[in-house]
XYZ file of C-alpha atoms in Angstrom:
601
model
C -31.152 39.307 29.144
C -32.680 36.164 29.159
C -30.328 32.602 29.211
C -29.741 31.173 26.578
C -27.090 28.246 27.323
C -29.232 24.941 27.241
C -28.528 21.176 27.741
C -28.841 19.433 24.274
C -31.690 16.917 24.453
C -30.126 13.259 24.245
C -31.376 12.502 20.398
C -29.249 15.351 19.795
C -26.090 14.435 21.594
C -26.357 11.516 20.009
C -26.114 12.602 16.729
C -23.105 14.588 17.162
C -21.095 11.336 18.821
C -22.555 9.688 16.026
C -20.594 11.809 13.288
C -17.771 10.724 15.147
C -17.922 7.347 15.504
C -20.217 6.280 12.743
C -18.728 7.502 9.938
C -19.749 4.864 7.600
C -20.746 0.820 7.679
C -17.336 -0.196 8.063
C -17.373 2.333 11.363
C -20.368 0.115 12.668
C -18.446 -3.258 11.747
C -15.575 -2.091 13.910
C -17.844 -1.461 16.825
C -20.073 -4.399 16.843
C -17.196 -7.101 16.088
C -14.770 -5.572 19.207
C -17.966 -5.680 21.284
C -18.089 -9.404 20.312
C -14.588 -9.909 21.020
C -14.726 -7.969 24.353
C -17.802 -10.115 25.260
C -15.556 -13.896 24.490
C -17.171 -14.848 21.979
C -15.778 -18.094 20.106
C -17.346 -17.419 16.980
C -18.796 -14.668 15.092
C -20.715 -13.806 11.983
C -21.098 -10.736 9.868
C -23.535 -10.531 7.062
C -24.084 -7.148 5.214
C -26.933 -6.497 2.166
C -26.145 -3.517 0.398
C -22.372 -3.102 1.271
C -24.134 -2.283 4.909
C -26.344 0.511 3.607
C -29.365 -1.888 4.130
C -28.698 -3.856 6.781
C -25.543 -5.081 8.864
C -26.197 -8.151 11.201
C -23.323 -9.348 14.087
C -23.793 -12.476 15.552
C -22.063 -14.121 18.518
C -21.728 -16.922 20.597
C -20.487 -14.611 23.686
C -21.855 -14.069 27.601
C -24.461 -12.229 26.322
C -26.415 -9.645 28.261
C -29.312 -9.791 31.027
C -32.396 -8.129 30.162
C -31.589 -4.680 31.904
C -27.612 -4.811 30.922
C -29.642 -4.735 27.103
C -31.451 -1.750 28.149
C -28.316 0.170 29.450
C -26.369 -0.577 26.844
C -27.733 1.741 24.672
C -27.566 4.734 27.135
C -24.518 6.802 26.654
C -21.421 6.308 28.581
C -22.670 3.288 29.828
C -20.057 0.481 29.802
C -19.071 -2.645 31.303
C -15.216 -1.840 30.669
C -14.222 0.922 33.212
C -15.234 2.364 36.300
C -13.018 5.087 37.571
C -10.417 7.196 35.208
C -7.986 5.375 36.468
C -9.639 2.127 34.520
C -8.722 4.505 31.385
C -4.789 3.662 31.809
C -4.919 0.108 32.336
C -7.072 -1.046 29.122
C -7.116 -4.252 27.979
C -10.352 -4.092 26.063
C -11.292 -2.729 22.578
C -14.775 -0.722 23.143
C -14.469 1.156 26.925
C -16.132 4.813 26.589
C -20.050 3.482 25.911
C -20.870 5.912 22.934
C -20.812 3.202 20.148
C -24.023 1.710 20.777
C -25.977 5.683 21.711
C -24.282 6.886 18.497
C -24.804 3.802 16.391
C -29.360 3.915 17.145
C -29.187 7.423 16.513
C -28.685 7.098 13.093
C -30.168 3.809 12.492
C -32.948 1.396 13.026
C -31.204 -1.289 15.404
C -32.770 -5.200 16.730
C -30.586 -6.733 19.661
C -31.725 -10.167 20.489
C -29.446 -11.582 23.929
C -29.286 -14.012 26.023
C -26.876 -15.076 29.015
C -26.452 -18.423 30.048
C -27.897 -18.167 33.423
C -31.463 -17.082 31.287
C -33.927 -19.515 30.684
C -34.946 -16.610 27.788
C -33.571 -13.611 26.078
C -34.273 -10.325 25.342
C -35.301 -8.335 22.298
C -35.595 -4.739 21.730
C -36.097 -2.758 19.205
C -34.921 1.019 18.671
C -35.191 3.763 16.324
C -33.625 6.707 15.956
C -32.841 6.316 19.739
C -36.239 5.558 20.666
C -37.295 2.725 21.903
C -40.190 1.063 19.973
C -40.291 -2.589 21.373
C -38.781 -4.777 24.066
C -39.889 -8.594 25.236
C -38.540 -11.698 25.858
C -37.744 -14.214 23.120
C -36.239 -17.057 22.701
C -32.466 -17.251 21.565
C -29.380 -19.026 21.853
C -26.780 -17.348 24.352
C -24.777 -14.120 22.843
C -25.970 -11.675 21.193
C -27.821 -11.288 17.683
C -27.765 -7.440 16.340
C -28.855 -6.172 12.941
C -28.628 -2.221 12.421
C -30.696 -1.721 9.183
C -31.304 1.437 6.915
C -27.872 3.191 8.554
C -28.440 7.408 8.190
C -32.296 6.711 7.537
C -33.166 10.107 9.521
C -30.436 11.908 8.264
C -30.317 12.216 4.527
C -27.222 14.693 4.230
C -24.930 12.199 5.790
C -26.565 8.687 3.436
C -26.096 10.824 0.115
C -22.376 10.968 1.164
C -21.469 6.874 1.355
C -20.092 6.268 -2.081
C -20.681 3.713 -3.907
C -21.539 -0.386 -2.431
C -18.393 -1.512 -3.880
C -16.515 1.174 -2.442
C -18.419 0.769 0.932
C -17.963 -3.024 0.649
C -13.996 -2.206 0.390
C -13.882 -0.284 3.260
C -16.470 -3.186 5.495
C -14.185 -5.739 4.355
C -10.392 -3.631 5.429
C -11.840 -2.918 9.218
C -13.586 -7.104 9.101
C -9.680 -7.851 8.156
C -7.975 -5.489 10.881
C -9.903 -7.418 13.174
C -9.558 -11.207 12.226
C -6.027 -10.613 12.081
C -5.126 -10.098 15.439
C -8.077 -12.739 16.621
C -6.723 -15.818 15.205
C -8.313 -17.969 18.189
C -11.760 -16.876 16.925
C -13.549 -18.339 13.968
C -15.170 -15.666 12.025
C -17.481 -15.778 8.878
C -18.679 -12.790 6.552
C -21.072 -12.689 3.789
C -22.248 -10.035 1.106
C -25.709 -10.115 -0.163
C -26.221 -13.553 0.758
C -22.452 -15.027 -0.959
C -19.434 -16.141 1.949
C -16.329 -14.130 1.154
C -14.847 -15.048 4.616
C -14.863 -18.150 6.736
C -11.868 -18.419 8.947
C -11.556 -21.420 11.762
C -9.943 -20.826 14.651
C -6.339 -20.972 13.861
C -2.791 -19.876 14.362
C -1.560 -16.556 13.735
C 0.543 -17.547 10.520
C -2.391 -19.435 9.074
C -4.469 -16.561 10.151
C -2.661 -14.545 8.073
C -2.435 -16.758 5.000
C -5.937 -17.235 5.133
C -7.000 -13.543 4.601
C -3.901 -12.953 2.646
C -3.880 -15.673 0.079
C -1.602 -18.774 -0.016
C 0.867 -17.087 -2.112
C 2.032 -15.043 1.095
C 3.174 -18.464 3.027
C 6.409 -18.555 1.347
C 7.620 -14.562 1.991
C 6.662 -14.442 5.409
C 9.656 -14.292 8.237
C 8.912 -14.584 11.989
C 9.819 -11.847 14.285
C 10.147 -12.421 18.101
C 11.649 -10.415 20.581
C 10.945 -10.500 24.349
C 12.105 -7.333 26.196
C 10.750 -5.687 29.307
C 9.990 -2.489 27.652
C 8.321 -4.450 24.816
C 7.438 -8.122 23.549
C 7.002 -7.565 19.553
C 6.096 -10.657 17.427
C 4.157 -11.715 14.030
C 5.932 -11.632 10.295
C 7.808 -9.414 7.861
C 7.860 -9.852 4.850
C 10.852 -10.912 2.343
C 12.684 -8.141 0.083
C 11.368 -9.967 -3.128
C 7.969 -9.414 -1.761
C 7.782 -5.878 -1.763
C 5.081 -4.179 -4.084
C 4.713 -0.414 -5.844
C 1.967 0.030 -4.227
C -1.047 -1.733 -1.853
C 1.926 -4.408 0.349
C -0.340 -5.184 3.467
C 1.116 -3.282 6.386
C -0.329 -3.647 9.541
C 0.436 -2.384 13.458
C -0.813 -4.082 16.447
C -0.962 -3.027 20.170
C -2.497 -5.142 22.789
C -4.896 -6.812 20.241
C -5.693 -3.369 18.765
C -4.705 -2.047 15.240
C -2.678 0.765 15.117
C -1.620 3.933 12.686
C 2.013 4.360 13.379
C 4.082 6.076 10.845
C 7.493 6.611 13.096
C 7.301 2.710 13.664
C 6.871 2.416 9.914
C 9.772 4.347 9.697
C 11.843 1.819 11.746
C 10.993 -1.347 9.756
C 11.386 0.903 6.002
C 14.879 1.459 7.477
C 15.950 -1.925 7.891
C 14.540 -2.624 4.413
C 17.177 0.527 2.898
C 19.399 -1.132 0.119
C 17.155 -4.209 0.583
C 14.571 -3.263 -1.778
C 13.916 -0.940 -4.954
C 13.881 2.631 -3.878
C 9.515 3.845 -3.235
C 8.857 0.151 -3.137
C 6.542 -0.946 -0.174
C 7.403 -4.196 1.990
C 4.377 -5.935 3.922
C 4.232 -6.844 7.433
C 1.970 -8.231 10.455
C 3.939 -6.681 13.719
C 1.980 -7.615 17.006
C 3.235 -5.439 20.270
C 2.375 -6.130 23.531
C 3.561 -3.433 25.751
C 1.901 -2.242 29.484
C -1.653 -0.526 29.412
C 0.081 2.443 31.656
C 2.318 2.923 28.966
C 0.175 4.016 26.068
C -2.506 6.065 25.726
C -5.070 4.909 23.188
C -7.882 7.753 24.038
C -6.443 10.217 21.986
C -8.496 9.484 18.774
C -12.301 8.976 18.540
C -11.410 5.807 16.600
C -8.822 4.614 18.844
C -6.390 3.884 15.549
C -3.905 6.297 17.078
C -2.000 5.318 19.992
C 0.231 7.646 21.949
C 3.832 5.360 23.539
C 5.508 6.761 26.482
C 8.993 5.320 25.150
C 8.645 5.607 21.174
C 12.192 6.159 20.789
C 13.135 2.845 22.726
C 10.664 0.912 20.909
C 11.892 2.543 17.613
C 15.570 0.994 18.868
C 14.039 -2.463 19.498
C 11.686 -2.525 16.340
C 14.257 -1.939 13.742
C 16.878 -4.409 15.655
C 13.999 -7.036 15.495
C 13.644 -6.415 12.357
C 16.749 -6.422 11.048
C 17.866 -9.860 13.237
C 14.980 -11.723 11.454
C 16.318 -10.857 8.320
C 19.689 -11.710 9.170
C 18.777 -15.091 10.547
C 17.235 -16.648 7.911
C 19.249 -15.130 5.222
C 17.744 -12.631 3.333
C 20.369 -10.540 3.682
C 23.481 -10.127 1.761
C 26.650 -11.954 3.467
C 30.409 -12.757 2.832
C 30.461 -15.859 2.752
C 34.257 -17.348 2.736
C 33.210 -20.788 2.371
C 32.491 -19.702 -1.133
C 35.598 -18.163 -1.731
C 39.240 -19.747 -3.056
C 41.008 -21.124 -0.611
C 43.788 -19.120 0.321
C 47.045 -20.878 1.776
C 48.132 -18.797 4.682
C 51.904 -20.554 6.056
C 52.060 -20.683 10.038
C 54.030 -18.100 11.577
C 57.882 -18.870 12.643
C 59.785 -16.432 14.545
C 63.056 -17.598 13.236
C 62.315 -18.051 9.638
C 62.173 -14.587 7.920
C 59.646 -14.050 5.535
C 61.418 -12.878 2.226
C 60.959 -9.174 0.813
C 58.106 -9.494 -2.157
C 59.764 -8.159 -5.834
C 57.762 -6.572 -8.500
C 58.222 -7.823 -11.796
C 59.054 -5.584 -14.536
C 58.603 -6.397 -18.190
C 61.440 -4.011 -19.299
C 60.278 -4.845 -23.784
C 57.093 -3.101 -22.477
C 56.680 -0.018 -24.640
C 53.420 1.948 -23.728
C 53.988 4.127 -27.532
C 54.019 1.072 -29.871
C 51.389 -0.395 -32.210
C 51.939 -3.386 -31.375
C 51.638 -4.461 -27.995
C 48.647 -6.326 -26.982
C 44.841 -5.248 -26.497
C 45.080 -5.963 -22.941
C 47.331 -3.669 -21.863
C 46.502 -1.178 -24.310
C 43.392 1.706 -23.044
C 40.234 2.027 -25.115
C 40.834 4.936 -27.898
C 37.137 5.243 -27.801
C 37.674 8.824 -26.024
C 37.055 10.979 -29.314
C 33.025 9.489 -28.975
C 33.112 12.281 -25.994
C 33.826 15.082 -28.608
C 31.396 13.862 -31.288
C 28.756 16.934 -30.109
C 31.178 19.688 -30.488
C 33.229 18.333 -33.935
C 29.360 17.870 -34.864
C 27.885 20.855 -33.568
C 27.092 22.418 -36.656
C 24.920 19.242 -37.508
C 22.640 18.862 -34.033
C 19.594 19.647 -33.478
C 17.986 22.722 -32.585
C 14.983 20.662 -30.698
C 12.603 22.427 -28.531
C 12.218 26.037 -27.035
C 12.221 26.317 -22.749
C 8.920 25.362 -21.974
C 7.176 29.019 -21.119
C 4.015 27.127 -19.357
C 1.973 27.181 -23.293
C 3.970 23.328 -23.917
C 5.812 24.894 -27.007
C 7.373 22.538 -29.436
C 9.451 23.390 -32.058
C 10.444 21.122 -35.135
C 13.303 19.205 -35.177
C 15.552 20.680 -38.232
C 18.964 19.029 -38.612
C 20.524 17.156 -41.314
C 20.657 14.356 -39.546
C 19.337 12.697 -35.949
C 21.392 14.656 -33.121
C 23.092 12.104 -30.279
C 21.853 11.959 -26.936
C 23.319 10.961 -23.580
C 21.812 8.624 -21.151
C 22.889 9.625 -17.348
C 22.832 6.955 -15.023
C 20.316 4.561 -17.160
C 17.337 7.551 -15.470
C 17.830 10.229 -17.495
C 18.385 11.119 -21.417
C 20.283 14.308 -21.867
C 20.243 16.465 -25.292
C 21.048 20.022 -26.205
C 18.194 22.592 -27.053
C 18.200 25.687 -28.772
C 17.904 27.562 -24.977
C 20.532 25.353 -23.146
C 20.582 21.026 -22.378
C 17.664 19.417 -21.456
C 17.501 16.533 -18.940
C 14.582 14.177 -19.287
C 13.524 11.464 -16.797
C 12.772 8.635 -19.183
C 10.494 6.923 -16.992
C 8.506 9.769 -16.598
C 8.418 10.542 -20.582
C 7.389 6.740 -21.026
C 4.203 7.177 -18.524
C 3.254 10.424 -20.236
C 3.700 9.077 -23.873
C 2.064 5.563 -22.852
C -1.157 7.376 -20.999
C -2.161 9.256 -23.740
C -2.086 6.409 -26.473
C -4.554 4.380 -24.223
C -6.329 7.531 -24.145
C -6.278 8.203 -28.001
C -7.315 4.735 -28.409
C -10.054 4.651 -25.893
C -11.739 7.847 -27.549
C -11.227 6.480 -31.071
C -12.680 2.405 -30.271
C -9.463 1.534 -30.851
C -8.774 -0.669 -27.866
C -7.373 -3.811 -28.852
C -6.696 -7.714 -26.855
C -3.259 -9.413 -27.700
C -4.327 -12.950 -26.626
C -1.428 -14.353 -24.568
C 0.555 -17.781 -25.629
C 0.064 -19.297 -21.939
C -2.492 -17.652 -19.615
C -1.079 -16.108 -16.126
C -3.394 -17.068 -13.116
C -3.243 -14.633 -10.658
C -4.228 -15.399 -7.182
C -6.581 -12.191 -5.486
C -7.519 -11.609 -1.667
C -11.371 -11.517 -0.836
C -10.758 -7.438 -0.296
C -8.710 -7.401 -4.234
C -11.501 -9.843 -5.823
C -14.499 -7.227 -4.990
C -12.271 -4.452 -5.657
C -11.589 -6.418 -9.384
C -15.598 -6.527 -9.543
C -15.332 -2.627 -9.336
C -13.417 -2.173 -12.191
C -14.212 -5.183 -13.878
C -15.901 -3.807 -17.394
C -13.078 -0.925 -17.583
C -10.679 -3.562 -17.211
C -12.232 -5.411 -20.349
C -12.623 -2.180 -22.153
C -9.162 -1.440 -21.821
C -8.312 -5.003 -23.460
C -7.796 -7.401 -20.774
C -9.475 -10.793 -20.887
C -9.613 -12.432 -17.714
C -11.752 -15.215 -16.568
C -12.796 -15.987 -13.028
C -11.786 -19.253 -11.568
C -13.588 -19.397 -8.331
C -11.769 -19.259 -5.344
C -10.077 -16.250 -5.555
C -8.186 -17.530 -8.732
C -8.648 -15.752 -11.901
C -6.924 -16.555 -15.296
C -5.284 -13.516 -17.616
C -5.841 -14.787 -21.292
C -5.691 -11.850 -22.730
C -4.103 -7.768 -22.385
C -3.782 -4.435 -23.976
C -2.245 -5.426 -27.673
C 1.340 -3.011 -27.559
C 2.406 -3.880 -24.521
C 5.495 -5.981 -24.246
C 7.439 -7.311 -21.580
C 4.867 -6.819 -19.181
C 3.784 -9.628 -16.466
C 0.064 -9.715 -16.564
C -0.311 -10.658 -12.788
C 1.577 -7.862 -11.314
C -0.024 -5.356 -13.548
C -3.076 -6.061 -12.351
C -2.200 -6.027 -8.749
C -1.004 -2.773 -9.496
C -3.715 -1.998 -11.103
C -6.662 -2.945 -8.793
C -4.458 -2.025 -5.655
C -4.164 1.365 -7.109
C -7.700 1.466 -7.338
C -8.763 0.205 -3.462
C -6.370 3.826 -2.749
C -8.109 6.071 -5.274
C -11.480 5.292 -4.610
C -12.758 6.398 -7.872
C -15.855 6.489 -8.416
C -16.657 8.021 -11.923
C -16.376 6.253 -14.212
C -13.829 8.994 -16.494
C -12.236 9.222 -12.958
C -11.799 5.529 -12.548
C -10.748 4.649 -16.609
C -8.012 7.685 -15.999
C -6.570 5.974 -12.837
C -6.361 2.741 -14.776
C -4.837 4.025 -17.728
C -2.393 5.777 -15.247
C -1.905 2.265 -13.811
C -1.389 0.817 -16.941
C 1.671 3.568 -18.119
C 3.514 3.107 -14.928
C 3.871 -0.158 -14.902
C 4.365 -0.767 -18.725
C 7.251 2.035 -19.171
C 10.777 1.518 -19.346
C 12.349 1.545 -15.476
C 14.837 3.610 -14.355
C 18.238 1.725 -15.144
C 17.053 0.442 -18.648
C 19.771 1.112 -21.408
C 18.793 2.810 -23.957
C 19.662 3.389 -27.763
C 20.183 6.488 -29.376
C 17.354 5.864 -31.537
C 14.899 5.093 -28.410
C 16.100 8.014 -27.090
C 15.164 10.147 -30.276
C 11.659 8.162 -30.788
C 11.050 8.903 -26.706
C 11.317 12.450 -27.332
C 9.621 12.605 -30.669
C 6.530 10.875 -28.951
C 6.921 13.112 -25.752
C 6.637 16.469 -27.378
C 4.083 15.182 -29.782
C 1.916 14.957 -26.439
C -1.062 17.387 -25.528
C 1.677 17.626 -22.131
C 4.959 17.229 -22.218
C 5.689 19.215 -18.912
C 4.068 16.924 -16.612
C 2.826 13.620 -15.833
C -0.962 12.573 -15.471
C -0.293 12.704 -11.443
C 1.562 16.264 -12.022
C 5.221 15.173 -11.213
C 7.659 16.743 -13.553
C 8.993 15.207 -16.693
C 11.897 17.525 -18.119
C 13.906 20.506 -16.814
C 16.575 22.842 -18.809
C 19.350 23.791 -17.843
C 19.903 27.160 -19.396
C 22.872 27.760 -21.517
C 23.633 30.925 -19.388
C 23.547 29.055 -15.947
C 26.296 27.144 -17.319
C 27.979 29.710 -18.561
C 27.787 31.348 -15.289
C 29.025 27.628 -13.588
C 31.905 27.928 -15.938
C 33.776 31.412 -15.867
């Protein structure tokens, strides 16, 4: 039997690295901005045409690279970071393994132009597809110049599955911002097709983060700073009137490197408990900086996974961090007895006894009279408990147990049946197979979604112009996501107008909504939509809609009447689903009348 076991040719090997560390443009970003970082660079500039699809360009002002270090650099596991495995526990760069550069020409036509400062001239070379088509000297200023153009040119498969340039564009500009954040010292500029969306000086970290963030962040940001020997964690949290539904910035660092870490997360939700509404999301900026033996950062072919040898103690430290820079400036609740009455307390004497206290009695008090005053006398509105059963014969017979087939049945009393709302969540009313308990929340979204839809299929959409127009203030990353969705926003009946800047002004929204605030509806909206990734345009309308019904619906603690109980489930069963929300979370469960009977013998 012949052998069969062979050596894959390099073009090959390169390839398969390449499916793991060039998954898209933003995966090329990443790896050409750390290697500017890792190389000193000052300054550095990103320009993308096509949302990277076309071409992506990094340009430095860093050492640079000597004509052969140009050559190598492009060979696989060739690296100026490490030398021995031992270099592999003491990291304190971002790029170390050498397979970003092999994996990145394998899949791409790539131009480095470098020069050192000790070089009177650079180098240029020119690669395709790993092979090398052209190198000679040219003249360049020092650093290094790279544009990777037509990314997945030799391999179709992979290009037909990048989604959409705005969705690409999304993900380019989230790595260009994981970046920038924890390299505040280095001025960085990006552009799109020719138009800036980033220039950032070289700053501190707080304006660092206001400038990516938008200027409405400066006033909910609160320091954290503790020094231990295990640990030194610093940067911002955010304030508990800050926190968002959905989208709050959250971000992990590690020695300069960005981080997934959902047991940290953990720690700073928990000193948020109480804080904030219940599913809410707080932002933060956390910066550790803990020894290079101590972590292990090779675990993940993207490095965004980092492995702590003393979680558990950082956990400890985190959430005390946390918690102290909420404490200390104020944000959270405190007994204050400055506030309070004074209370005159007399100075102890050992000789003078202190007299026995006496109740007072009010021996006229009669508890069975008519007349003795409201204040003493207890509410007679008991007999509103028993209104159901003296009425029984008059309630409703509403709805059959749902069987799956969303049967309704007719509501056939001689009058409208009284409900019961449990703990301002939940509206409670007897059924013909037992008592139903509806999350009214949940009924809202349900009811509110398909009314946008009925009016979307019937032209129906409508603009109720607003008395003073909201500005809201968007992020470079929210601003091209809003370009995304921009004509289904319209469509659904917003008006907005763009301001330049990042500002854009909300003169108009969806005619039946009330008591909605423009500006956070739209966050919700287009932050909802950087998480979906929707790219169909059904797909993308249903997600707003969706958006739209969350955040318009009555909240869980709203009173309600007994009529807007009886209209909510009117409208609810009237629905084409009454079972379940659009996002398939339950909206009603009955409590069969034998279960209860069972509770009760």
């Amino acid at each position: 039997m012949s052998d069969i076991i062979q050596l894959l040719p390099d073009s090959v090997a390169n390839q398969i690295a390449a499916g793991e560390v060039v998954q898209r443009p933003a995966s090329v970003i990443k790896e050409l901005v750390e290697n500017s970082v890792d190389a000193g660079a000052t300054k550095i500039d990103v320009l993308v045409v096509d949302a990277g699809k076309t071409s992506i360009q990094v340009i430095d002002n860093g050492k640079g690279m000597t004509e052969t270090d140009a050559r190598m650099a492009f060979e696989r596991h060739a690296t100026s970071k490490i030398r021995q495995a031992s270099d592999l526990f003491a990291l304190r760069t971002m790029g170390f393994r050498g397979e970003a550069l092999p994996s990145i020409v394998a899949v791409s036509q790539v131009e480095l132009k470098t020069r050192t400062s000790d070089d009177a001239v650079g180098t240029c070379i020119n690669i395709s597809g790993s092979k090398v088509v052209s190198q000679e000297p040219v003249s360049c200023p020092v650093g290094c110049n790279i544009q990777v153009k037509n990314l997945f040119y030799n391999v179709p498969a992979r290009r037909r599955f990048l989604k959409q340039n705005a969705t690409e564009l999304s993900n380019i500009v989230s790595a260009f911002e994981k970046i920038v954040l924890v390299n505040p010292s280095i001025a960085f500029t990006f552009h799109s097709n020719g138009s800036e969306v980033y220039n950032l000086p070289s700053t501190k970290l707080r304006q660092r983060i206001i400038d990516v963030m938008g200027k409405r962040v400066d006033q909910t940001l609160l320091p954290i700073n503790v020094d231990t020997t295990l640990v030194k964690i610093y940067g911002f949290v955010g304030k508990p009137e800050s926190s968002k539904k959905k989208g709050a910035p959250q971000y992990f660092f590690v020695n300069n490197r960005y981080m997934r870490h959902p047991y940290f997360h953990k720690a700073v939700a928990t000193a948020y408990e109480r804080l904030i509404p219940s599913g809410e999301q707080i932002p933060y900026y956390i910066y550790m900086d803990v020894d290079p033996n101590d972590i292990d950062v090779n675990i993940h072919p993207t490095k965004t996974e980092i492995k702590f040898d003393n979680e558990q103690s950082i956990w400890q430290i985190l959430l005390a961090g946390v918690k102290e820079a909420l404490g200390t400036f104020c944000e959270m609740p405190e007994l204050s007895f400055e506030q309070t009455a004074k209370i005159d307390i007399p100075v102890y004497n050992p000789v003078t006894k202190a007299p026995q206290p006496k109740p007072k009695i009010d021996s006229t008090f009669n508890p069975f009279a008519d007349n003795y005053t409201i204040a003493t006398k207890p509410a007679r509105d008991w007999e509103r408990l028993y209104y159901a059963a003296s009425h029984e014969k008059n309630e409703a017979k509403l709805f059959a147990a749902p069987d799956g087939n969303d049967t309704k049945t007719d509501i056939c009393s001689e009058k409208s049946p009284l409900h019961y709302q449990y703990k301002g969540q939940y509206i409670m009313t007897s059924v013909k197979s037992g008592l139903m308990i509806i999350d009214q929340h949940r009924a809202h979204v349900r009811i509110l979604y398909e009314e946008l839809l009925r009016q979307k299929a019937h032209q129906e959409m409508k603009t109720q112009k607003v008395l003073f127009p909201e500005i809201i203030e968007l992020t470079p990353a929210e601003a091209l996501a809003f370009e995304k969705i921009e004509e289904e926003i319209t469509g659904l009946g917003f008006e907005v107008m763009n301001l330049g800047g990042g500002s854009f002004s909300v003169n108009g929204i969806p005619s039946g909504l009330k008591d909605v605030n423009p500006t956070i509806l739209l966050h919700d909206i287009i932050n909802s939509t950087k998480e979906g990734h929707a790219d169909i345009n059904d797909e993308l309308f249903g997600n707003l809609c969706l958006s739209i019904a969350r955040s318009a619906a009555i909240s869980i603690g709203q009173v309600l009447s007994n009529d807007e109980m009886e209209m909510i489930i009117n409208k609810l069963f009237a629905c084409s689903n009454a079972n379940y929300t659009p996002d398939g979370r339950q909206i009603f469960y009955i409590l069969s009348q034998s279960d209860i009977d069972n509770v009760l013998k």
